[in-house]
């Protein structure tokens, strides 16, 4: 199972960027998908996450970022508006999944797995 993130880049303060992340591989069910970020010299922090029952945002991005999910394509998006220089970080996609215990296993033989994607750099200039 892999997560492939894309959409990072350079934006000016007040601008917008949209991140995408696609989960691929042998997946029975995606329980949640989300975005974390890590700025230089800082710990990784949750930005936003979504499941069937909840949507969470870090206080620092509420009202500016929107997370959405296309379950049919195993894809999660992060629309980032009104970007600030402090949003500059490497953004990581994360997902909690239900996958086969072994190759070819039926749904009754599943296990939970947490997967991280490669980071995508977002740089916001002032």
Coordinates of N, CA, C and O in Angstrom, one line a residue:
X1 N 0.9 -1.2 0.0 CA 0.0 0.0 0.0 C 0.9 1.2 0.0 O 1.9 1.3 0.8
X2 N 0.6 2.2 -0.9 CA 1.3 3.4 -1.0 C 0.4 4.6 -1.0 O -0.7 4.5 -1.4
X3 N 1.0 5.7 -0.5 CA 0.3 7.0 -0.6 C 1.2 7.9 -1.4 O 2.4 8.0 -1.1
X4 N 0.6 8.5 -2.4 CA 1.4 9.4 -3.3 C 0.8 10.8 -3.2 O -0.4 11.0 -3.6
X5 N 1.6 11.7 -2.7 CA 1.1 13.1 -2.5 C 1.7 13.9 -3.7 O 2.8 13.7 -4.2
X6 N 0.9 15.0 -4.0 CA 1.3 15.9 -5.0 C 0.7 17.3 -4.7 O -0.2 17.4 -3.9
X7 N 1.2 18.3 -5.4 CA 0.6 19.6 -5.4 C 1.3 20.6 -4.6 O 0.9 21.8 -4.5
X8 N 2.4 20.3 -4.0 CA 3.2 21.3 -3.2 C 3.8 22.3 -4.2 O 3.8 22.1 -5.4
X9 N 4.4 23.3 -3.6 CA 5.1 24.3 -4.4 C 5.2 25.6 -3.7 O 5.2 25.7 -2.5
X10 N 5.4 26.6 -4.5 CA 5.7 28.0 -4.0 C 4.4 28.8 -4.2 O 3.8 28.8 -5.3
X11 N 4.1 29.5 -3.1 CA 2.9 30.5 -3.2 C 3.3 31.7 -2.5 O 4.1 31.7 -1.5
X12 N 2.6 32.8 -2.8 CA 2.8 34.0 -2.1 C 1.8 34.1 -1.0 O 0.7 33.4 -1.0
X13 N 2.1 34.8 0.0 CA 1.2 35.0 1.2 C -0.2 35.5 0.6 O -0.2 36.4 -0.2
X14 N -1.2 34.9 1.1 CA -2.6 35.2 0.6 C -3.0 34.3 -0.5 O -4.2 34.4 -0.9
X15 N -2.1 33.6 -1.1 CA -2.4 32.7 -2.2 C -3.0 31.4 -1.8 O -3.3 31.1 -0.6
X16 N -3.1 30.5 -2.8 CA -3.7 29.2 -2.6 C -2.9 28.1 -3.2 O -2.2 28.3 -4.2
X17 N -3.0 26.9 -2.6 CA -2.4 25.7 -3.2 C -3.4 24.6 -2.9 O -4.1 24.6 -1.9
X18 N -3.3 23.5 -3.7 CA -4.2 22.3 -3.5 C -3.3 21.1 -3.5 O -2.6 20.8 -4.5
X19 N -3.3 20.4 -2.4 CA -2.6 19.1 -2.3 C -3.5 17.9 -2.6 O -4.7 18.0 -2.2
X20 N -3.0 16.9 -3.2 CA -3.7 15.7 -3.4 C -2.9 14.5 -2.9 O -1.7 14.5 -2.9
X21 N -3.6 13.4 -2.5 CA -2.9 12.2 -2.1 C -3.8 11.0 -2.5 O -5.0 11.0 -2.1
X22 N -3.2 10.1 -3.2 CA -3.9 8.9 -3.6 C -3.3 7.7 -2.9 O -2.1 7.5 -2.9
X23 N -4.2 6.8 -2.4 CA -3.8 5.6 -1.8 C -4.0 4.5 -2.9 O -5.0 4.4 -3.6
X24 N -3.0 3.6 -3.0 CA -3.0 2.6 -4.0 C -2.5 1.3 -3.3 O -1.8 1.3 -2.3
X25 N -2.9 0.2 -3.9 CA -2.5 -1.1 -3.4 C -3.7 -1.9 -3.0 O -4.8 -1.6 -3.4
X26 N -3.5 -3.0 -2.3 CA -4.5 -3.9 -1.9 C -5.2 -3.4 -0.6 O -4.6 -3.5 0.5
X27 N -6.3 -2.8 -0.7 CA -7.0 -2.1 0.4 C -8.4 -2.5 0.5 O -9.2 -2.5 -0.5
X28 N -8.8 -3.0 1.6 CA -10.2 -3.3 1.9 C -11.1 -2.1 2.2 O -12.2 -1.9 1.7
X29 N -10.5 -1.2 3.0 CA -11.3 -0.1 3.5 C -10.3 1.0 4.0 O -9.3 0.7 4.6
X30 N -10.7 2.2 3.7 CA -9.9 3.4 4.2 C -10.7 4.0 5.4 O -11.8 4.5 5.2
X31 N -10.2 3.9 6.6 CA -10.9 4.5 7.7 C -10.7 6.0 7.8 O -11.7 6.7 8.2
X32 N -9.5 6.5 7.6 CA -9.3 7.9 7.6 C -8.2 8.3 6.7 O -7.3 7.5 6.4
X33 N -8.2 9.5 6.3 CA -7.0 10.1 5.6 C -6.8 11.5 6.1 O -7.8 12.2 6.6
X34 N -5.6 11.9 6.1 CA -5.3 13.2 6.6 C -4.0 13.8 6.2 O -3.2 13.2 5.5
X35 N -3.7 15.0 6.7 CA -2.5 15.7 6.3 C -1.8 16.2 7.6 O -2.5 16.7 8.5
X36 N -0.5 16.0 7.6 CA 0.3 16.5 8.7 C 1.4 17.4 8.1 O 1.6 17.3 6.8
X37 N 2.1 18.2 8.9 CA 3.1 19.0 8.3 C 4.3 19.1 9.4 O 4.0 19.0 10.6
X38 N 5.4 19.4 8.8 CA 6.6 19.6 9.7 C 7.4 20.7 9.1 O 8.0 20.6 8.0
X39 N 7.5 21.7 9.9 CA 8.3 22.9 9.6 C 9.8 22.7 10.1 O 10.0 21.9 11.0
X40 N 10.7 23.4 9.5 CA 12.1 23.2 10.0 C 12.3 23.5 11.5 O 11.8 24.5 12.0
X41 N 12.9 22.5 12.2 CA 13.1 22.7 13.6 C 11.9 22.5 14.5 O 11.9 22.7 15.7
X42 N 10.8 22.0 13.9 CA 9.6 21.8 14.6 C 9.1 20.4 14.5 O 9.5 19.7 13.6
X43 N 8.2 20.0 15.4 CA 7.7 18.6 15.4 C 6.6 18.5 14.3 O 6.0 19.6 14.0
X44 N 6.3 17.3 13.9 CA 5.3 17.1 13.0 C 3.9 17.3 13.7 O 3.7 16.9 14.8
X45 N 3.0 18.0 13.0 CA 1.7 18.3 13.6 C 0.6 18.0 12.6 O 0.7 18.0 11.4
X46 N -0.6 17.6 13.2 CA -1.7 17.3 12.4 C -2.3 18.6 11.8 O -2.4 19.6 12.5
X47 N -2.6 18.6 10.5 CA -3.2 19.8 9.9 C -4.7 19.6 9.7 O -5.5 20.4 10.1
X48 N -5.1 18.4 9.1 CA -6.5 18.1 8.9 C -6.6 16.6 8.7 O -5.7 16.0 8.2
X49 N -7.8 16.1 9.1 CA -8.1 14.7 8.9 C -9.5 14.5 8.7 O -10.4 15.3 9.1
X50 N -9.9 13.4 7.9 CA -11.3 13.2 7.6 C -11.5 11.7 7.6 O -10.7 10.9 7.2
X51 N -12.7 11.3 8.1 CA -13.2 9.9 8.1 C -14.7 10.0 7.7 O -15.2 11.1 7.5
X52 N -15.4 8.9 7.8 CA -16.8 8.9 7.5 C -17.6 9.7 8.6 O -18.6 10.3 8.3
X53 N -17.0 9.8 9.8 CA -17.7 10.3 10.9 C -17.2 11.7 11.4 O -17.9 12.3 12.2
X54 N -16.0 12.1 10.9 CA -15.5 13.3 11.5 C -14.6 14.0 10.4 O -14.1 13.4 9.5
X55 N -14.5 15.3 10.7 CA -13.5 16.1 10.0 C -12.8 17.0 11.1 O -13.5 17.7 11.8
X56 N -11.5 16.9 11.1 CA -10.8 17.7 12.1 C -9.8 18.7 11.5 O -9.2 18.3 10.5
X57 N -9.6 19.8 12.1 CA -8.6 20.8 11.6 C -7.8 21.3 12.8 O -8.3 21.4 13.9
X58 N -6.5 21.6 12.6 CA -5.7 22.3 13.5 C -6.3 23.7 13.6 O -6.8 24.3 12.7
X59 N -6.2 24.3 14.8 CA -6.8 25.6 15.0 C -6.1 26.6 14.1 O -6.8 27.6 13.6
X60 N -4.9 26.4 13.8 CA -4.1 27.4 13.0 C -4.6 27.4 11.6 O -4.2 28.4 10.8
X61 N -5.3 26.4 11.1 CA -5.7 26.4 9.7 C -7.3 26.5 9.5 O -7.8 26.6 8.4
X62 N -8.0 26.5 10.6 CA -9.5 26.5 10.5 C -9.9 27.8 9.8 O -9.4 28.9 10.1
X63 N -10.8 27.6 8.9 CA -11.3 28.7 8.1 C -10.5 29.1 6.9 O -10.9 29.9 6.0
X64 N -9.3 28.5 6.8 CA -8.4 28.7 5.6 C -8.2 27.4 4.8 O -8.1 27.5 3.5
X65 N -8.1 26.3 5.4 CA -7.9 25.0 4.7 C -9.2 24.2 4.7 O -9.9 24.2 5.7
X66 N -9.4 23.4 3.7 CA -10.5 22.5 3.6 C -10.0 21.2 3.1 O -9.3 21.1 2.1
X67 N -10.3 20.1 3.9 CA -10.0 18.8 3.5 C -11.2 18.1 2.9 O -12.3 18.3 3.4
X68 N -11.0 17.4 1.9 CA -12.1 16.6 1.2 C -11.6 15.3 0.8 O -10.4 15.1 0.6
X69 N -12.5 14.4 0.5 CA -12.2 13.0 0.2 C -13.0 12.5 -1.0 O -14.2 12.8 -1.0
X70 N -12.4 11.8 -1.9 CA -13.1 11.1 -3.0 C -12.9 9.6 -2.7 O -11.9 9.1 -3.0
X71 N -13.9 9.1 -2.0 CA -13.8 7.7 -1.6 C -13.7 6.7 -2.8 O -13.1 5.7 -2.7
X72 N -14.3 7.1 -3.9 CA -14.3 6.2 -5.1 C -12.9 6.1 -5.7 O -12.6 5.2 -6.4
X73 N -12.1 7.1 -5.4 CA -10.7 7.1 -6.0 C -9.6 7.0 -4.9 O -8.5 7.3 -5.2
X74 N -10.0 6.7 -3.7 CA -9.1 6.6 -2.6 C -8.2 7.8 -2.5 O -6.9 7.7 -2.3
X75 N -8.8 9.0 -2.7 CA -8.0 10.2 -2.8 C -8.5 11.2 -1.7 O -9.7 11.4 -1.4
X76 N -7.5 12.0 -1.1 CA -7.8 13.1 -0.2 C -7.2 14.3 -0.7 O -6.1 14.3 -1.3
X77 N -7.9 15.4 -0.6 CA -7.4 16.7 -1.0 C -7.3 17.7 0.1 O -8.0 17.6 1.1
X78 N -6.4 18.6 0.0 CA -6.3 19.7 1.0 C -6.2 21.0 0.2 O -5.2 21.3 -0.4
X79 N -7.3 21.8 0.2 CA -7.4 23.1 -0.4 C -6.9 24.1 0.6 O -7.5 24.2 1.7
X80 N -5.8 24.8 0.3 CA -5.2 25.7 1.2 C -5.3 27.1 0.7 O -4.8 27.4 -0.4
X81 N -6.1 27.9 1.3 CA -6.3 29.3 0.9 C -5.8 30.3 2.0 O -5.4 29.9 3.1
X82 N -5.6 31.5 1.6 CA -5.1 32.5 2.5 C -3.8 32.1 3.2 O -3.7 32.2 4.4
X83 N -2.9 31.6 2.4 CA -1.7 31.0 2.9 C -0.9 32.1 3.6 O -0.9 33.2 3.2
X84 N -0.2 31.6 4.6 CA 0.7 32.5 5.4 C 2.1 31.9 5.4 O 2.3 30.7 5.2
X85 N 3.1 32.7 5.6 CA 4.5 32.2 5.6 C 4.7 31.1 6.7 O 5.5 30.2 6.4
X86 N 3.9 31.2 7.8 CA 4.0 30.1 8.8 C 3.4 28.8 8.4 O 3.6 27.8 9.1
X87 N 2.8 28.8 7.2 CA 2.3 27.5 6.7 C 3.4 26.7 5.9 O 3.2 25.6 5.5
X88 N 4.6 27.4 5.8 CA 5.7 26.7 5.1 C 6.1 25.5 5.9 O 6.4 25.6 7.1
X89 N 6.1 24.4 5.2 CA 6.5 23.1 5.8 C 6.5 22.0 4.7 O 6.0 22.2 3.6
X90 N 7.0 20.9 5.1 CA 6.8 19.7 4.3 C 5.5 19.0 4.8 O 5.3 18.8 6.0
X91 N 4.6 18.8 3.9 CA 3.3 18.2 4.2 C 3.2 16.7 3.8 O 3.7 16.3 2.8
X92 N 2.8 16.0 4.8 CA 2.7 14.5 4.7 C 1.3 14.0 4.7 O 0.5 14.4 5.5
X93 N 1.0 13.1 3.8 CA -0.3 12.4 3.8 C -0.3 11.2 4.7 O 0.8 10.5 4.8
X94 N -1.4 11.0 5.3 CA -1.4 9.8 6.3 C -2.8 9.1 6.1 O -3.8 9.8 5.8
X95 N -2.8 7.8 6.3 CA -4.0 7.1 6.2 C -4.0 5.9 7.1 O -3.0 5.2 7.3
X96 N -5.2 5.6 7.7 CA -5.4 4.4 8.4 C -6.3 3.5 7.6 O -7.4 3.9 7.2
X97 N -5.9 2.3 7.3 CA -6.5 1.4 6.4 C -6.7 0.1 6.9 O -6.1 -0.4 7.9
X98 N -7.7 -0.6 6.3 CA -7.9 -2.0 6.5 C -7.4 -2.8 5.3 O -7.9 -2.5 4.2
X99 N -6.4 -3.7 5.5 CA -5.8 -4.3 4.3 C -5.8 -5.9 4.6 O -6.0 -6.3 5.7
X100 N -5.5 -6.6 3.6 CA -5.5 -8.1 3.7 C -4.3 -8.5 4.7 O -3.2 -7.9 4.6
X101 N -4.6 -9.5 5.5 CA -3.5 -10.1 6.4 C -2.4 -10.6 5.5 O -1.2 -10.5 5.9
X102 N -2.7 -11.2 4.4 CA -1.7 -11.7 3.5 C -2.2 -11.6 2.1 O -3.4 -11.3 1.9
X103 N -1.4 -11.7 1.1 CA -1.7 -11.5 -0.3 C -2.9 -12.5 -0.6 O -2.8 -13.7 -0.4
X104 N -4.0 -11.9 -1.1 CA -5.1 -12.7 -1.5 C -6.1 -13.1 -0.4 O -7.0 -13.8 -0.7
X105 N -5.8 -12.6 0.8 CA -6.7 -12.9 1.9 C -8.1 -12.3 1.7 O -8.3 -11.3 1.1
X106 N -9.1 -13.1 2.2 CA -10.5 -12.6 2.1 C -10.7 -11.4 3.1 O -9.9 -11.2 4.0
X107 N -11.8 -10.7 3.0 CA -12.1 -9.6 3.8 C -12.2 -10.0 5.3 O -11.9 -9.2 6.2
X108 N -12.5 -11.3 5.6 CA -12.6 -11.8 6.9 C -11.2 -11.9 7.6 O -11.1 -12.0 8.8
X109 N -10.1 -11.8 6.8 CA -8.8 -11.9 7.3 C -8.1 -10.6 6.9 O -7.4 -10.4 5.9
X110 N -8.3 -9.6 7.8 CA -7.8 -8.3 7.5 C -7.0 -7.7 8.7 O -7.1 -8.3 9.8
X111 N -6.3 -6.7 8.5 CA -5.5 -6.1 9.6 C -5.5 -4.6 9.4 O -5.7 -4.1 8.2
X112 N -5.3 -3.8 10.4 CA -5.2 -2.4 10.3 C -3.8 -2.0 10.1 O -2.8 -2.5 10.6
X113 N -3.7 -0.9 9.2 CA -2.3 -0.4 8.8 C -2.4 1.1 8.8 O -3.3 1.7 8.3
X114 N -1.3 1.7 9.3 CA -1.2 3.1 9.2 C 0.0 3.4 8.2 O 1.1 2.8 8.3
X115 N -0.3 4.2 7.2 CA 0.7 4.5 6.1 C 0.9 6.0 6.0 O 0.0 6.8 6.1
X116 N 2.2 6.3 5.7 CA 2.6 7.7 5.4 C 3.1 7.8 4.0 O 3.7 6.9 3.5
X117 N 2.7 8.9 3.4 CA 3.2 9.2 2.1 C 4.5 10.0 2.2 O 5.0 10.4 3.2
X118 N 5.1 10.1 1.0 CA 6.3 11.0 1.0 C 5.9 12.4 1.1 O 4.8 12.8 0.9
X119 N 6.7 13.3 1.6 CA 6.3 14.6 1.9 C 6.3 15.5 0.6 O 7.0 15.1 -0.4
X120 N 5.5 16.5 0.6 CA 5.5 17.5 -0.4 C 5.8 18.9 0.2 O 5.1 19.2 1.1
X121 N 6.7 19.6 -0.4 CA 7.1 20.9 0.2 C 6.2 22.0 -0.2 O 5.9 22.2 -1.4
X122 N 5.7 22.7 0.8 CA 4.9 23.9 0.6 C 5.7 25.1 1.1 O 6.1 25.1 2.3
X123 N 6.0 26.1 0.2 CA 6.7 27.3 0.7 C 5.9 28.5 0.4 O 5.4 28.7 -0.7
X124 N 5.7 29.3 1.4 CA 4.9 30.5 1.3 C 5.8 31.7 1.5 O 6.3 31.9 2.6
X125 N 5.9 32.6 0.5 CA 6.7 33.7 0.6 C 5.9 34.9 1.1 O 4.7 35.1 0.8
X126 N 6.5 35.8 1.8 CA 5.8 37.0 2.4 C 5.9 38.2 1.4 O 6.6 38.1 0.4

